PDB file of C-alpha atoms in Angstrom:
ATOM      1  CA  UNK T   1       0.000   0.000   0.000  1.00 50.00           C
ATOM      2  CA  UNK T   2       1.433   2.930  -1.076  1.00 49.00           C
ATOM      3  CA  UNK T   3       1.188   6.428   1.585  1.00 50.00           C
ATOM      4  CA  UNK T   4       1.377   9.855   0.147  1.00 50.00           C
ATOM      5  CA  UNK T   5       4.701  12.112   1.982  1.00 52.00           C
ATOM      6  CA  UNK T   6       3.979  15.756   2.158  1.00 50.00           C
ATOM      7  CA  UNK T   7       7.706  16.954   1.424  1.00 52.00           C
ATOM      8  CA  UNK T   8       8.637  18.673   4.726  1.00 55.00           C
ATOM      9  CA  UNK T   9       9.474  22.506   4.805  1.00 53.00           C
ATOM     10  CA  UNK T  10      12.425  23.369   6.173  1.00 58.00           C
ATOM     11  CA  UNK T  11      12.499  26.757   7.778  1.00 52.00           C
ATOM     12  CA  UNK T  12      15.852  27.238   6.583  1.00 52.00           C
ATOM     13  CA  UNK T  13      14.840  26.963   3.152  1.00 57.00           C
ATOM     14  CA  UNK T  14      11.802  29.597   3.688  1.00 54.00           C
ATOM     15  CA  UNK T  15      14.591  32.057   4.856  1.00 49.00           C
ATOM     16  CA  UNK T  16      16.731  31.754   1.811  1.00 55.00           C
ATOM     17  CA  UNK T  17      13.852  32.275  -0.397  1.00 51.00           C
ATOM     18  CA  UNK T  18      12.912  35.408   1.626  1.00 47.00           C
ATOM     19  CA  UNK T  19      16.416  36.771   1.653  1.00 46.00           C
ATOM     20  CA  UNK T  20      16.890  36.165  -2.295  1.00 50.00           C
ATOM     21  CA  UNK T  21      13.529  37.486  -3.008  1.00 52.00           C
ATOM     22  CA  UNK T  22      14.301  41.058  -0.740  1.00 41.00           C
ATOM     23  CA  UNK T  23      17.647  40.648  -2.513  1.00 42.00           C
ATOM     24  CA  UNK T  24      16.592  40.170  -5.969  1.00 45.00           C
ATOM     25  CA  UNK T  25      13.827  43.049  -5.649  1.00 39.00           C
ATOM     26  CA  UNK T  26      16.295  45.741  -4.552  1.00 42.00           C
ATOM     27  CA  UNK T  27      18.781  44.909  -7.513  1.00 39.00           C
ATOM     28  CA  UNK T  28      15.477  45.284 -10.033  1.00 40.00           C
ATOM     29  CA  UNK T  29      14.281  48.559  -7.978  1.00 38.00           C
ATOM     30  CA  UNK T  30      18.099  49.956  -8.519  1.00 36.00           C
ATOM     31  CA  UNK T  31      18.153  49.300 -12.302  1.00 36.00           C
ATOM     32  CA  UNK T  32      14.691  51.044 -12.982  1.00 34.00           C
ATOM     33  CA  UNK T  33      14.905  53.674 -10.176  1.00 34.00           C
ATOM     34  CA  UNK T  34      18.531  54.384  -9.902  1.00 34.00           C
ATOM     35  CA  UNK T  35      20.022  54.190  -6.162  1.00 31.00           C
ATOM     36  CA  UNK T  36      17.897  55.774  -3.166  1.00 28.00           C
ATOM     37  CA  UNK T  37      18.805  59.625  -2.969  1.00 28.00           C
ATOM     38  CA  UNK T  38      18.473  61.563  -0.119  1.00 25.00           C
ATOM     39  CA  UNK T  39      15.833  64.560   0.237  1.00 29.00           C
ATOM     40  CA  UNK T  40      17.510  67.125   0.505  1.00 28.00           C
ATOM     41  CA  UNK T  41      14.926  69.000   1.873  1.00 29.00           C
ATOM     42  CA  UNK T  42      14.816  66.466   5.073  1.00 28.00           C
ATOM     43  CA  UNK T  43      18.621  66.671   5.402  1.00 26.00           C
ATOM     44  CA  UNK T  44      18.656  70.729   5.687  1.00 29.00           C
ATOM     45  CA  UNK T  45      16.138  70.120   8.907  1.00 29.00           C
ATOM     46  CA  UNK T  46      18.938  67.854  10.847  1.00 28.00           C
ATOM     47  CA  UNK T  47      20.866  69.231  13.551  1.00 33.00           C
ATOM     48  CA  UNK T  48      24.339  69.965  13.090  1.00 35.00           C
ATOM     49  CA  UNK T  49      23.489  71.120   9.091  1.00 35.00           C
ATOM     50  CA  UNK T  50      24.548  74.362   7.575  1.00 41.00           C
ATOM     51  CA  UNK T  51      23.273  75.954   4.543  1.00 43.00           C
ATOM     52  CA  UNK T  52      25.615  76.270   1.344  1.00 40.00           C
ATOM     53  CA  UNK T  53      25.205  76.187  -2.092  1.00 41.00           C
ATOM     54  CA  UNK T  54      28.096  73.573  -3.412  1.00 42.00           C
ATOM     55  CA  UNK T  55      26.726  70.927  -6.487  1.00 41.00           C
ATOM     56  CA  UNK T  56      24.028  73.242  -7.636  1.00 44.00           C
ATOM     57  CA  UNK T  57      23.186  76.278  -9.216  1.00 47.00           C
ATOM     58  CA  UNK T  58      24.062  79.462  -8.157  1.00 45.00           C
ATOM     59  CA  UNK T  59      21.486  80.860  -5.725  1.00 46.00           C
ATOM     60  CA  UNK T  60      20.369  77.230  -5.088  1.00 45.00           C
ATOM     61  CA  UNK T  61      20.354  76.431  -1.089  1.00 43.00           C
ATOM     62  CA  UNK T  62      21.496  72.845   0.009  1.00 40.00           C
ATOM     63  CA  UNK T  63      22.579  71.494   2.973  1.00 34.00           C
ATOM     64  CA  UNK T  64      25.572  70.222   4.468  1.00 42.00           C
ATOM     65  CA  UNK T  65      27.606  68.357   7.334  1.00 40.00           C
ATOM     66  CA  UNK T  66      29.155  70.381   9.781  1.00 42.00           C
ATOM     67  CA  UNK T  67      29.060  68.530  12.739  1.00 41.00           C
ATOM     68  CA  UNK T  68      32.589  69.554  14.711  1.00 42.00           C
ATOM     69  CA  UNK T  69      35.042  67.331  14.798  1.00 44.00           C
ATOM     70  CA  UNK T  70      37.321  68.846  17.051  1.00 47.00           C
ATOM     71  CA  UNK T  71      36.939  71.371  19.887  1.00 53.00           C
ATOM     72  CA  UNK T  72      38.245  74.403  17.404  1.00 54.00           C
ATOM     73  CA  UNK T  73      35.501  77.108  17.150  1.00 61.00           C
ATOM     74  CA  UNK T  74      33.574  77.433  14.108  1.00 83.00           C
ATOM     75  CA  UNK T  75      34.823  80.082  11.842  1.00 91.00           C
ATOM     76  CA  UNK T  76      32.527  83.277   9.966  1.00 96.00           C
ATOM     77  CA  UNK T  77      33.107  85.775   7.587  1.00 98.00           C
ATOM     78  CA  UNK T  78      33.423  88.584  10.153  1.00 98.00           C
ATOM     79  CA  UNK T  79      36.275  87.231  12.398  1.00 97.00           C
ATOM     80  CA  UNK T  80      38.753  88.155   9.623  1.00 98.00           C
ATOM     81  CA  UNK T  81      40.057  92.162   8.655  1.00 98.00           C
ATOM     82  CA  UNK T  82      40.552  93.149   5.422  1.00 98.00           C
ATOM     83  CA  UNK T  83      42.160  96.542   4.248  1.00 98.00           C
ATOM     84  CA  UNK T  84      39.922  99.399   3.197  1.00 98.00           C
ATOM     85  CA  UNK T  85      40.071 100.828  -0.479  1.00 98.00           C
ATOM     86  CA  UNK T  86      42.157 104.058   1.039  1.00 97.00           C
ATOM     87  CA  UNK T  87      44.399 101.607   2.755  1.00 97.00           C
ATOM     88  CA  UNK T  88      43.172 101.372   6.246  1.00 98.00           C
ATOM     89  CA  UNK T  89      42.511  98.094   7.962  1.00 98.00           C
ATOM     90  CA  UNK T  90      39.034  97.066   8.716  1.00 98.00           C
ATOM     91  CA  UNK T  91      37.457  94.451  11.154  1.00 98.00           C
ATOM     92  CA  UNK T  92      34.785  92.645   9.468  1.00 98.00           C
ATOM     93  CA  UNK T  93      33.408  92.165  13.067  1.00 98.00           C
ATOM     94  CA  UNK T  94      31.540  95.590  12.848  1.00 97.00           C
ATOM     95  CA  UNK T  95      29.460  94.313  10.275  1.00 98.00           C
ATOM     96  CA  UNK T  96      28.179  91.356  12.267  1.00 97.00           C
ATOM     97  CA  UNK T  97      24.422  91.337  13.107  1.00 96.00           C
ATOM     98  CA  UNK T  98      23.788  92.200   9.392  1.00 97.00           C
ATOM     99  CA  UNK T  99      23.213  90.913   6.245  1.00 98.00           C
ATOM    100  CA  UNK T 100      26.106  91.870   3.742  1.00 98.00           C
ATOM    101  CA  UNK T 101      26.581  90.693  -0.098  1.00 98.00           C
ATOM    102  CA  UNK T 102      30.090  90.756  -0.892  1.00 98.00           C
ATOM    103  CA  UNK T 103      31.185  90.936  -4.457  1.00 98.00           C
ATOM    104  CA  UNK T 104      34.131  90.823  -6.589  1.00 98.00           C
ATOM    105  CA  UNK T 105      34.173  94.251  -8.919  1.00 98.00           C
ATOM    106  CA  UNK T 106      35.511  95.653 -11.746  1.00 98.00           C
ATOM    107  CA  UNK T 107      35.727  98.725 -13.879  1.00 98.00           C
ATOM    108  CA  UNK T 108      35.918  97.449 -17.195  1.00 98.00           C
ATOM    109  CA  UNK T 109      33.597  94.588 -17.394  1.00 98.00           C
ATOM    110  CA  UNK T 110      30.841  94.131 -19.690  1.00 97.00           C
ATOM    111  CA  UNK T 111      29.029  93.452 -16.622  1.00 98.00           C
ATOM    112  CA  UNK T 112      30.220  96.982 -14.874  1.00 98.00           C
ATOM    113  CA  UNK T 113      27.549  99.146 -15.771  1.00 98.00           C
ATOM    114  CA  UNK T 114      24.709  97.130 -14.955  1.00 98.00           C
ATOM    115  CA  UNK T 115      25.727  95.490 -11.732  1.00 98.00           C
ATOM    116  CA  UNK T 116      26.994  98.570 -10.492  1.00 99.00           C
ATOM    117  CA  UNK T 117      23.941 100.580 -10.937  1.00 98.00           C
ATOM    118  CA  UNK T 118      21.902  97.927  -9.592  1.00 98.00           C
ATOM    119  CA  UNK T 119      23.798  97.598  -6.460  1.00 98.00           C
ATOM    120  CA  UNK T 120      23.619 101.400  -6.047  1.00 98.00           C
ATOM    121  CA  UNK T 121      20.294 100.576  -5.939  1.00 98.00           C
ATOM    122  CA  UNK T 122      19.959  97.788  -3.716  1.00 98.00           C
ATOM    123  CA  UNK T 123      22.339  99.651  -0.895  1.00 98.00           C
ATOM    124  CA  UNK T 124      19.653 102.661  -1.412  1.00 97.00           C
ATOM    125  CA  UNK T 125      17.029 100.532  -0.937  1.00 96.00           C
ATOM    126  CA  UNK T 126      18.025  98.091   2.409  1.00 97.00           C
ATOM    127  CA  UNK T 127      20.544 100.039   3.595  1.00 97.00           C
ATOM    128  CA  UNK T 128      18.037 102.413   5.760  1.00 96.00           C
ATOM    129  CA  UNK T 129      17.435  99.023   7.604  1.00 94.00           C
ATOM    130  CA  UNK T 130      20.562  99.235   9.389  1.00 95.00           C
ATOM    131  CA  UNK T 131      20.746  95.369   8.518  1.00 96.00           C
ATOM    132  CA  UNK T 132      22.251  95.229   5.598  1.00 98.00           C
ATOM    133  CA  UNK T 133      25.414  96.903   3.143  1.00 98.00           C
ATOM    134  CA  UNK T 134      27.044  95.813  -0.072  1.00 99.00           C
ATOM    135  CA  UNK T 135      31.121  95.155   0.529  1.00 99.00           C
ATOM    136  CA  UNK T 136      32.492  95.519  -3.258  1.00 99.00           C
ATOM    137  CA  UNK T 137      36.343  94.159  -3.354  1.00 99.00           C
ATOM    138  CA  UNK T 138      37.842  95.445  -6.884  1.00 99.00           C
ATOM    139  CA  UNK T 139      39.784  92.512  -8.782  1.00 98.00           C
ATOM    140  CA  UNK T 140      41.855  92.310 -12.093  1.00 98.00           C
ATOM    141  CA  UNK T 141      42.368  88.280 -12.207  1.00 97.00           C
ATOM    142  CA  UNK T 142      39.622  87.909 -15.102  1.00 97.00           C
ATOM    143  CA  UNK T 143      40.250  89.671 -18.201  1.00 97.00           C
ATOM    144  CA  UNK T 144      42.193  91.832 -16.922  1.00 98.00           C
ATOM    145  CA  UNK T 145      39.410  94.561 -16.137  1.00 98.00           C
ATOM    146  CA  UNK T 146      40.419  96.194 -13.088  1.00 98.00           C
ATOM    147  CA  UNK T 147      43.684  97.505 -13.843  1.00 98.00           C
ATOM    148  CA  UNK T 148      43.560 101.186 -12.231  1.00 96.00           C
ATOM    149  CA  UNK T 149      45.097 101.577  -8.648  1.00 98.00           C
ATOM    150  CA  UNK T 150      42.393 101.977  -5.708  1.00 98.00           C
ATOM    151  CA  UNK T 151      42.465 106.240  -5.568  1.00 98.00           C
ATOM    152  CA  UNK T 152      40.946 105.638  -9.577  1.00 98.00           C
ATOM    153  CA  UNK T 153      38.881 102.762  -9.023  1.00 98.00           C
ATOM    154  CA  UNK T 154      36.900 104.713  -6.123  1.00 98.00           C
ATOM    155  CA  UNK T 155      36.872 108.263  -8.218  1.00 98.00           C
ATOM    156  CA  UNK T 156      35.400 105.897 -10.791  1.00 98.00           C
ATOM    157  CA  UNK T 157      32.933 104.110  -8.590  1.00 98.00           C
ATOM    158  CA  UNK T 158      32.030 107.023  -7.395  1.00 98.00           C
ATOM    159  CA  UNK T 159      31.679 109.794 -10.093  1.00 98.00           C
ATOM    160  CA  UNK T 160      30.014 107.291 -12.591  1.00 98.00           C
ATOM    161  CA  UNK T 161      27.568 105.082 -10.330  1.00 98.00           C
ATOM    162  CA  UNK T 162      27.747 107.125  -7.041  1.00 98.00           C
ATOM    163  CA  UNK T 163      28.863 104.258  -5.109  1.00 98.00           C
ATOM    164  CA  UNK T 164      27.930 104.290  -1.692  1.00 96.00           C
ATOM    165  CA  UNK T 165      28.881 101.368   0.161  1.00 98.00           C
ATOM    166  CA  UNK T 166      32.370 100.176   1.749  1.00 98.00           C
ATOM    167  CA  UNK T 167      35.189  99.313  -1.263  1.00 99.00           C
ATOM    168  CA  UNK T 168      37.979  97.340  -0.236  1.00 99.00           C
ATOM    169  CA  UNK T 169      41.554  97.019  -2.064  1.00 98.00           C
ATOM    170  CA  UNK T 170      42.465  95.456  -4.937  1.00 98.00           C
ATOM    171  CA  UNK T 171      42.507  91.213  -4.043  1.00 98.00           C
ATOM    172  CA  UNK T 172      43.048  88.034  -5.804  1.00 97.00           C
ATOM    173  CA  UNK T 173      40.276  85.768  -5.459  1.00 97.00           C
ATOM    174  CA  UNK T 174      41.628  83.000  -6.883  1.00 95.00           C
ATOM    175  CA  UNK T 175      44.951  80.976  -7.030  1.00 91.00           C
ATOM    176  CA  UNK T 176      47.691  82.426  -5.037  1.00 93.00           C
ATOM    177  CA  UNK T 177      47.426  85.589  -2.161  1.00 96.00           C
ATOM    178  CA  UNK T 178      43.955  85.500  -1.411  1.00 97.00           C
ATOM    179  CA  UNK T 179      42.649  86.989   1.759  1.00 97.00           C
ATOM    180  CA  UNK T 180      41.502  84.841   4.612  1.00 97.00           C
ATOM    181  CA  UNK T 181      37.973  86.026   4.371  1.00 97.00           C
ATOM    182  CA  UNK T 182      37.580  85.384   0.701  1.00 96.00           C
ATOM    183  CA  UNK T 183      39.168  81.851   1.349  1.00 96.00           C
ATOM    184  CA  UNK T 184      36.542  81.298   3.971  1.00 96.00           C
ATOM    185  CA  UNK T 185      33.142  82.407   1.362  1.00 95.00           C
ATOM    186  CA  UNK T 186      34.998  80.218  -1.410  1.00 94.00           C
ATOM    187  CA  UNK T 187      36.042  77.020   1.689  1.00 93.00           C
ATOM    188  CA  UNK T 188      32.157  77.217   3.054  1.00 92.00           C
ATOM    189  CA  UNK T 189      30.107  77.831  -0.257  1.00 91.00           C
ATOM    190  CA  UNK T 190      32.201  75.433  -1.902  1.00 90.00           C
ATOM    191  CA  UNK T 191      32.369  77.893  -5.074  1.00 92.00           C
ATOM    192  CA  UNK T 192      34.921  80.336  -6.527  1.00 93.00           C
ATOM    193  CA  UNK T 193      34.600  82.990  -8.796  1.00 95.00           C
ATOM    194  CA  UNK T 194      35.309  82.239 -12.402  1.00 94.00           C
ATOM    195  CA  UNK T 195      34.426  85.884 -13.531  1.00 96.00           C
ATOM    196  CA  UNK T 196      33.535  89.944 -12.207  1.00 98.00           C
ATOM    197  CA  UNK T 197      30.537  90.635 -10.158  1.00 98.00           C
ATOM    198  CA  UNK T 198      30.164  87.466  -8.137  1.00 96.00           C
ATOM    199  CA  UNK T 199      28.027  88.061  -5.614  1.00 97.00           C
ATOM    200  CA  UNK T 200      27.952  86.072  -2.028  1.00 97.00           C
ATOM    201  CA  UNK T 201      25.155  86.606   0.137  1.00 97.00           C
ATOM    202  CA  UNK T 202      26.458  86.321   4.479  1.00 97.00           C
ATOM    203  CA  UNK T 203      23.547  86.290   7.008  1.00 96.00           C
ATOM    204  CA  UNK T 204      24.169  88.177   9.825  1.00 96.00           C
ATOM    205  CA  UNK T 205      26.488  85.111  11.335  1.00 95.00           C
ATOM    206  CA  UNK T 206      28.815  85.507   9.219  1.00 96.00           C
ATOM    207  CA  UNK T 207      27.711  82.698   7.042  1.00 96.00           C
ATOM    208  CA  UNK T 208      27.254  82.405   3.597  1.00 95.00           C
ATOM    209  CA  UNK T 209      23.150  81.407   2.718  1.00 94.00           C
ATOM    210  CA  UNK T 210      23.740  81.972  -0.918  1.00 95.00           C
ATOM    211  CA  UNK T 211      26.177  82.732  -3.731  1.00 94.00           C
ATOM    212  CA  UNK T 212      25.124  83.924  -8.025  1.00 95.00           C
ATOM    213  CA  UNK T 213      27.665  84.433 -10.617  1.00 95.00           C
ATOM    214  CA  UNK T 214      28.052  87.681 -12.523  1.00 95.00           C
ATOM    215  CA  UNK T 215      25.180  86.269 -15.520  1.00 95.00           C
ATOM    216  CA  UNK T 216      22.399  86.324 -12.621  1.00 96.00           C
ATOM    217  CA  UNK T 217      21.101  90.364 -12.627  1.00 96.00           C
ATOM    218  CA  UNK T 218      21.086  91.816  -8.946  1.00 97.00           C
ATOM    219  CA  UNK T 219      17.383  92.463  -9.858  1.00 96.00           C
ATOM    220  CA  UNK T 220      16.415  88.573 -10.141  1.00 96.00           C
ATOM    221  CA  UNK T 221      18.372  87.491  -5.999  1.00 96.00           C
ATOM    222  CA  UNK T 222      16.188  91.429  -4.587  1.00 96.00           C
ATOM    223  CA  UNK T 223      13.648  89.387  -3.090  1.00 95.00           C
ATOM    224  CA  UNK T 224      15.694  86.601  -1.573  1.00 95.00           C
ATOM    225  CA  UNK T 225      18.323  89.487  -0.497  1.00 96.00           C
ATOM    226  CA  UNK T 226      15.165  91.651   1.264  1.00 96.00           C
ATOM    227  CA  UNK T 227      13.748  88.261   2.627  1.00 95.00           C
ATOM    228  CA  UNK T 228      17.325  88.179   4.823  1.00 95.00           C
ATOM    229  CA  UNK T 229      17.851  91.542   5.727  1.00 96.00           C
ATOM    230  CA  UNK T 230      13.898  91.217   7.433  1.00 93.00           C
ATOM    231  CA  UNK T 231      15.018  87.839   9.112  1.00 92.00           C
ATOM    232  CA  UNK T 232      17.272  89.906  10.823  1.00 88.00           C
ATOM    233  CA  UNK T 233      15.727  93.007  11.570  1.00 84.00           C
ATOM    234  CA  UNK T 234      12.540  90.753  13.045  1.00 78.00           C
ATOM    235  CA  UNK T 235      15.757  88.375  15.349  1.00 64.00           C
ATOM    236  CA  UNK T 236      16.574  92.295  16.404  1.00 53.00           C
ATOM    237  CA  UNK T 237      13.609  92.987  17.500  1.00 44.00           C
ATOM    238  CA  UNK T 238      12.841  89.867  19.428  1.00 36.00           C
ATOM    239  CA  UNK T 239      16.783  90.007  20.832  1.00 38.00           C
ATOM    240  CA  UNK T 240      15.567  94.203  21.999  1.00 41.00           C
ATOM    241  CA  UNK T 241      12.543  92.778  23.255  1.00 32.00           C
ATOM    242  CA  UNK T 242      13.801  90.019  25.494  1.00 26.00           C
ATOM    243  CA  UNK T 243      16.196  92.249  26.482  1.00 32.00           C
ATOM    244  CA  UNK T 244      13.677  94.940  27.585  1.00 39.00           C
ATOM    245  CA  UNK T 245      11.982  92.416  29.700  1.00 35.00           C
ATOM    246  CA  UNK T 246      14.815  90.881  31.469  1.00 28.00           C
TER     247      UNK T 246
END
């Protein structure tokens, strides 16, 4: 008399047929899907993040990792001095608090006329605030377009476009003898200047929230600029306010 067998399961086999299966459907998810990404805009809400704008376009805000490592302080834009168009050194320090957009100008540039007049502009506009200023540093590395010493570049400035925010002497901004504080805007954005007129945006920190080369118009980056400079008026009023009560 013959007896039927069920085949016995071995739990052991049940596990390696789960594992290949999980296995197997990740591969096929990778090769339609491409590998899992992360969101960048969960990433920017993690502790121990800072904003800067290196891999994307210019203006464009990510993210990055700047949890310490060792027990040396974080550095800013404002700890450093830089020397003053006439000469005179200058602690960035009394600029802290505020909003500044430093940018790399130049007198001959096809982008002179129109940058220049529009920062006129801006520094008319936000400057009232007592949050924010422009901090032009002249520069002849590209295209050789700022060639005049620092008494012409300021008449020039000046009597053309009726400059009136700080100027600073004549740097390099790239390759060899660059100041500190332009090595800390190009080490934290993760971007350098391949032209005139870029333009980095510092919260009042000290850090820098955004950066646009010299093809974006000042006029396009107005309401992003004016949407820092109230951040920081409203933190000054809630700092007065607190302080008032206390």
């Amino acid at each position: 008399m013959e007896t039927s067998m069920s085949p016995k399961i071995c739990p052991k086999n049940i596990l390696n047929v789960v594992l290949f299966s999980f296995f197997f459907v990740n591969i096929f998810n990778e090769i339609l899907c491409g590998p899992a990404t992360i969101d960048p805009l969960k990433v920017k809400k993690k502790p121990g993040y800072r904003p800067s704008t290196g891999g994307l376009q210019p203006g464009e805000i990510v993210y990055e990792d700047v949890t310490p490592t060792t027990d040396e302080p974080e550095k800013d834009f404002y700890m450093f001095s830089v020397t003053d168009i006439k000469g005179k050194t200058v602690s960035l320090e009394e600029y802290r608090g505020m909003v500044t957009l430093v940018v790399n100008v130049a007198s001959e540039c096809g982008y002179t006329d129109s940058h220049y007049k529009a920062l006129v502009k801006l520094q008319n506009t936000l400057a009232p605030s007592g949050k924010f200023t422009v901090l032009a540093f002249p520069c002849n590395q590209f295209g050789a377009q700022e060639p005049k010493d620092e008494p012409s570049i300021e008449k020039f400035a000046k009597e053309k476009y009726g400059v009136n925010f700080p100027m600073f002497s004549k740097i390099n901004v790239v390759e060899k003898d660059i100041p500190e504080a332009w090595k800390f805007l190009e080490d934290f954005s993760r971007l350098v200047p391949n032209w005139n007129f870029w333009k980095y945006l510092i919260n009042p920190s000290g850090h820098v929230i955004a950066t646009w080369g010299p093809w974006i118009p000042v006029e396009d980056v107005i309401e992003q600029i004016t949407e820092a400079v109230h951040a920081a008026a409203d933190d000054l009023v809630v700092s007065d306010t607190i302080h008032e009560e206390l």
